[in-house]
Amino acid sequence: MCGRFAVTLPQDAMAQLFSAQPDNDLPDVPNYNVCPTTGIHVVVGGAEAPRRLVTMRWGFLPHWYKKPSGGPLLINARAETIAEKPAFRDAARHRRALIVADGFYEWTKTPEGARDPWFIRPSTGDPMVMAAVWQDWNGPDGETQRTCAIVTTAATGRMAEIHHRMPVLLKPEDFGLWLGEEGHGAAVLMRAAPDDDLVQYRVDRAVNSNRASGPELIEPWEPGD
């Protein structure tokens, strides 16, 4: 799964990376501890729509939820079942998106039960782009929210030693197909990234708190720190 990530790319650089028109009201960057239910940067597009950089709630809300807390918190959508699950199947066909990050966090457990955090980022140092799906949610009292979930797949290689799931990561040449700008066939993109594309390293347990902040959260941890 992916339950926390970091993003530092300036908004104008995000817009340039995706050739997208940015909305006026976007989340602040940098953010070294992006948590579920907060507003995040998302790129949307389509065959007949220009790309836009917008804000969405990280936590997909199916249309049958009567309130944002009306069911499980859906921050991830499994690639293996996304086309069949009632919550995601329509979005998987018609509302796919991109989420930019520096990298994401995962945790392993020590024999004593302590949680050790790891930061996973592209080996090139380039921004990480995660596949997502989105949906506009309309509550019974008139509340509206634009919401999204990160698409995940089974982890392989070194990543699987940390966690059995990982985000679906996309390269620039994949953006158009995933967004629906190049017709059908996006399902082939829902695979694990090769080992050599990623770097994984331990970081300080400070990030275990969702209130932690600062660039030190993504710095490599050394024993004795």
Tab-separated table of C-alpha atoms in Angstrom:
chain	number	residue	atom	x	y	z
A	1	MET	CA	0.000	0.000	0.000
A	2	CYS	CA	0.976	3.642	0.040
A	3	GLY	CA	-0.146	5.501	3.155
A	4	ARG	CA	2.238	8.455	3.338
A	5	PHE	CA	4.459	10.311	0.870
A	6	ALA	CA	6.582	13.428	0.409
A	7	VAL	CA	6.387	16.102	-2.271
A	8	THR	CA	8.711	19.076	-2.757
A	9	LEU	CA	8.395	19.923	-6.455
A	10	PRO	CA	7.261	23.561	-6.868
A	11	GLN	CA	3.815	23.966	-8.374
A	12	ASP	CA	5.039	25.702	-11.517
A	13	ALA	CA	7.474	22.830	-12.087
A	14	MET	CA	4.610	20.338	-11.623
A	15	ALA	CA	2.553	22.150	-14.222
A	16	GLN	CA	5.508	22.144	-16.608
A	17	LEU	CA	6.267	18.451	-16.025
A	18	PHE	CA	2.743	17.456	-17.023
A	19	SER	CA	1.999	20.289	-19.492
A	20	ALA	CA	-0.993	21.046	-17.270
A	21	GLN	CA	-2.884	24.215	-16.410
A	22	PRO	CA	-2.657	24.730	-12.618
A	23	ASP	CA	-5.664	25.672	-10.509
A	24	ASN	CA	-5.335	28.765	-8.334
A	25	ASP	CA	-5.813	27.038	-4.971
A	26	LEU	CA	-3.271	24.225	-4.624
A	27	PRO	CA	-1.729	22.607	-1.518
A	28	ASP	CA	1.452	24.085	-0.102
A	29	VAL	CA	4.825	22.575	-0.992
A	30	PRO	CA	7.162	21.291	0.242
A	31	ASN	CA	5.333	18.721	2.362
A	32	TYR	CA	7.496	15.914	3.699
A	33	ASN	CA	4.637	14.061	5.369
A	34	VAL	CA	1.547	13.957	3.160
A	35	CYS	CA	-1.205	12.075	5.004
A	36	PRO	CA	-4.555	10.573	3.960
A	37	THR	CA	-7.667	12.796	3.892
A	38	THR	CA	-5.578	15.904	3.143
A	39	GLY	CA	-5.610	17.834	-0.128
A	40	ILE	CA	-2.965	16.690	-2.620
A	41	HIS	CA	-1.769	17.671	-6.110
A	42	VAL	CA	-3.434	15.638	-8.860
A	43	VAL	CA	-3.235	15.857	-12.663
A	44	VAL	CA	-6.360	15.051	-14.659
A	45	GLY	CA	-6.984	15.030	-18.406
A	46	GLY	CA	-8.643	12.962	-21.080
A	47	ALA	CA	-9.186	12.530	-24.779
A	48	GLU	CA	-11.156	15.770	-25.068
A	49	ALA	CA	-9.961	17.724	-22.037
A	50	PRO	CA	-6.729	19.654	-21.465
A	51	ARG	CA	-4.579	18.535	-18.575
A	52	ARG	CA	-5.174	20.339	-15.287
A	53	LEU	CA	-3.290	20.365	-12.005
A	54	VAL	CA	-5.918	20.346	-9.262
A	55	THR	CA	-6.441	19.616	-5.571
A	56	MET	CA	-8.195	16.436	-4.430
A	57	ARG	CA	-8.858	14.762	-1.100
A	58	TRP	CA	-6.635	11.724	-0.720
A	59	GLY	CA	-9.278	9.176	0.190
A	60	PHE	CA	-11.716	8.043	-2.488
A	61	LEU	CA	-15.392	8.467	-1.584
A	62	PRO	CA	-17.815	6.121	-3.395
A	63	HIS	CA	-21.090	7.745	-4.374
A	64	TRP	CA	-23.049	5.690	-1.815
A	65	TYR	CA	-21.161	7.115	1.193
A	66	LYS	CA	-23.537	9.410	3.078
A	67	LYS	CA	-20.613	11.243	4.710
A	68	PRO	CA	-16.808	11.214	4.288
A	69	SER	CA	-16.520	8.784	7.202
A	70	GLY	CA	-19.371	6.626	5.893
A	71	GLY	CA	-17.201	3.600	5.165
A	72	PRO	CA	-13.603	2.352	4.978
A	73	LEU	CA	-10.932	4.926	4.135
A	74	LEU	CA	-10.052	4.127	0.506
A	75	ILE	CA	-6.621	5.648	-0.043
A	76	ASN	CA	-5.471	2.829	-2.344
A	77	ALA	CA	-7.090	0.825	-5.158
A	78	ARG	CA	-5.697	-2.619	-5.985
A	79	ALA	CA	-4.708	-2.976	-9.649
A	80	GLU	CA	-5.777	-6.623	-9.674
A	81	THR	CA	-9.409	-5.849	-8.789
A	82	ILE	CA	-9.883	-2.191	-9.750
A	83	ALA	CA	-11.907	-3.031	-12.868
A	84	GLU	CA	-14.432	-5.109	-10.899
A	85	LYS	CA	-14.773	-3.394	-7.526
A	86	PRO	CA	-17.994	-1.327	-7.426
A	87	ALA	CA	-16.180	1.562	-5.728
A	88	PHE	CA	-13.548	1.911	-8.455
A	89	ARG	CA	-14.637	0.255	-11.699
A	90	ASP	CA	-16.194	3.339	-13.322
A	91	ALA	CA	-13.298	5.554	-12.289
A	92	ALA	CA	-10.826	2.973	-13.632
A	93	ARG	CA	-12.474	3.279	-17.031
A	94	HIS	CA	-13.154	7.000	-17.188
A	95	ARG	CA	-11.399	8.959	-14.412
A	96	ARG	CA	-7.716	8.181	-14.150
A	97	ALA	CA	-5.183	10.658	-12.804
A	98	LEU	CA	-1.535	11.244	-11.876
A	99	ILE	CA	-0.072	12.099	-8.468
A	100	VAL	CA	3.442	13.529	-8.199
A	101	ALA	CA	5.763	12.872	-5.248
A	102	ASP	CA	9.429	12.725	-4.304
A	103	GLY	CA	8.846	9.283	-2.840
A	104	PHE	CA	6.686	7.326	-0.415
A	105	TYR	CA	7.088	5.757	3.025
A	106	GLU	CA	6.630	2.169	4.086
A	107	TRP	CA	7.216	0.391	7.388
A	108	THR	CA	8.750	-2.838	8.629
A	109	LYS	CA	8.453	-4.230	12.155
A	110	THR	CA	11.288	-5.184	14.469
A	111	PRO	CA	11.099	-8.422	16.498
A	112	GLU	CA	10.003	-6.235	19.406
A	113	GLY	CA	7.127	-4.785	17.390
A	114	ALA	CA	8.591	-1.328	16.749
A	115	ARG	CA	7.811	0.257	13.371
A	116	ASP	CA	10.844	1.175	11.254
A	117	PRO	CA	10.072	3.616	8.410
A	118	TRP	CA	11.637	3.430	4.956
A	119	PHE	CA	11.644	6.024	2.186
A	120	ILE	CA	11.361	4.798	-1.396
A	121	ARG	CA	12.247	7.181	-4.216
A	122	PRO	CA	13.277	6.998	-7.903
A	123	SER	CA	16.917	6.044	-8.357
A	124	THR	CA	17.296	8.851	-10.917
A	125	GLY	CA	16.300	11.557	-8.440
A	126	ASP	CA	13.455	12.580	-10.756
A	127	PRO	CA	9.909	13.110	-9.456
A	128	MET	CA	7.861	9.998	-8.800
A	129	VAL	CA	4.521	9.813	-10.620
A	130	MET	CA	1.875	7.492	-9.193
A	131	ALA	CA	-1.208	6.214	-11.009
A	132	ALA	CA	-4.534	7.213	-9.443
A	133	VAL	CA	-8.287	7.200	-9.948
A	134	TRP	CA	-10.671	9.942	-8.886
A	135	GLN	CA	-14.316	10.735	-8.248
A	136	ASP	CA	-16.498	13.716	-7.395
A	137	TRP	CA	-18.505	12.923	-4.279
A	138	ASN	CA	-21.792	14.645	-3.466
A	139	GLY	CA	-23.144	14.324	0.065
A	140	PRO	CA	-26.840	14.360	0.971
A	141	ASP	CA	-26.480	17.774	2.630
A	142	GLY	CA	-24.980	19.378	-0.471
A	143	GLU	CA	-21.334	18.858	0.504
A	144	THR	CA	-19.073	18.109	-2.475
A	145	GLN	CA	-15.524	16.832	-2.613
A	146	ARG	CA	-13.192	15.763	-5.399
A	147	THR	CA	-11.473	12.614	-4.144
A	148	CYS	CA	-8.822	10.145	-5.286
A	149	ALA	CA	-6.990	6.899	-4.524
A	150	ILE	CA	-3.516	5.697	-5.480
A	151	VAL	CA	-3.429	2.527	-7.590
A	152	THR	CA	-1.210	-0.197	-6.097
A	153	THR	CA	0.156	-3.502	-7.321
A	154	ALA	CA	2.073	-6.456	-5.890
A	155	ALA	CA	5.630	-5.491	-4.988
A	156	THR	CA	8.597	-7.417	-6.367
A	157	GLY	CA	12.311	-7.602	-5.724
A	158	ARG	CA	13.824	-5.468	-2.962
A	159	MET	CA	10.580	-3.569	-2.493
A	160	ALA	CA	8.807	-6.801	-1.558
A	161	GLU	CA	11.237	-7.233	1.349
A	162	ILE	CA	9.775	-4.043	2.871
A	163	HIS	CA	6.108	-4.386	1.928
A	164	HIS	CA	4.036	-6.657	-0.318
A	165	ARG	CA	2.315	-3.738	-2.102
A	166	MET	CA	3.588	-0.631	-3.898
A	167	PRO	CA	2.142	2.199	-6.011
A	168	VAL	CA	1.879	1.801	-9.764
A	169	LEU	CA	4.596	4.167	-11.037
A	170	LEU	CA	4.400	5.785	-14.449
A	171	LYS	CA	7.055	7.180	-16.787
A	172	PRO	CA	6.474	10.333	-18.896
A	173	GLU	CA	5.774	8.232	-21.977
A	174	ASP	CA	2.939	6.533	-20.039
A	175	PHE	CA	1.099	9.684	-18.954
A	176	GLY	CA	-1.080	10.046	-22.040
A	177	LEU	CA	-2.225	6.429	-22.063
A	178	TRP	CA	-3.046	6.433	-18.350
A	179	LEU	CA	-5.015	9.692	-18.616
A	180	GLY	CA	-7.068	8.319	-21.504
A	181	GLU	CA	-5.591	10.654	-24.100
A	182	GLU	CA	-4.335	7.786	-26.279
A	183	GLY	CA	-7.302	5.447	-26.357
A	184	HIS	CA	-7.665	2.161	-24.493
A	185	GLY	CA	-5.072	-0.198	-23.068
A	186	ALA	CA	-4.019	1.493	-19.826
A	187	ALA	CA	-4.278	-1.807	-17.920
A	188	VAL	CA	-0.842	-2.850	-19.213
A	189	LEU	CA	0.693	-0.046	-17.141
A	190	MET	CA	-0.444	-1.527	-13.826
A	191	ARG	CA	2.738	-3.412	-12.985
A	192	ALA	CA	5.556	-3.154	-10.470
A	193	ALA	CA	8.500	-0.901	-11.223
A	194	PRO	CA	11.828	-2.688	-11.857
A	195	ASP	CA	14.239	-2.921	-8.938
A	196	ASP	CA	16.751	-0.611	-10.571
A	197	ASP	CA	14.175	2.187	-10.846
A	198	LEU	CA	13.949	2.631	-7.047
A	199	VAL	CA	16.119	3.318	-4.029
A	200	GLN	CA	14.957	2.283	-0.533
A	201	TYR	CA	16.546	3.436	2.722
A	202	ARG	CA	15.695	3.681	6.411
A	203	VAL	CA	14.628	7.048	7.800
A	204	ASP	CA	14.082	8.291	11.324
A	205	ARG	CA	11.090	7.066	13.318
A	206	ALA	CA	9.986	10.685	13.686
A	207	VAL	CA	7.879	10.190	10.557
A	208	ASN	CA	5.791	7.616	12.442
A	209	SER	CA	3.834	10.631	13.697
A	210	ASN	CA	1.495	12.167	11.141
A	211	ARG	CA	2.286	15.544	12.726
A	212	ALA	CA	6.003	15.366	11.946
A	213	SER	CA	7.383	17.743	9.320
A	214	GLY	CA	10.623	18.951	7.810
A	215	PRO	CA	13.218	17.783	5.271
A	216	GLU	CA	14.979	15.624	7.871
A	217	LEU	CA	12.116	13.117	7.510
A	218	ILE	CA	13.478	11.898	4.162
A	219	GLU	CA	17.156	11.903	5.172
A	220	PRO	CA	18.836	8.477	5.486
A	221	TRP	CA	18.934	7.176	9.062
A	222	GLU	CA	22.132	5.853	10.539
A	223	PRO	CA	22.368	3.603	13.615
A	224	GLY	CA	23.113	5.740	16.614
A	225	ASP	CA	21.202	8.779	15.303
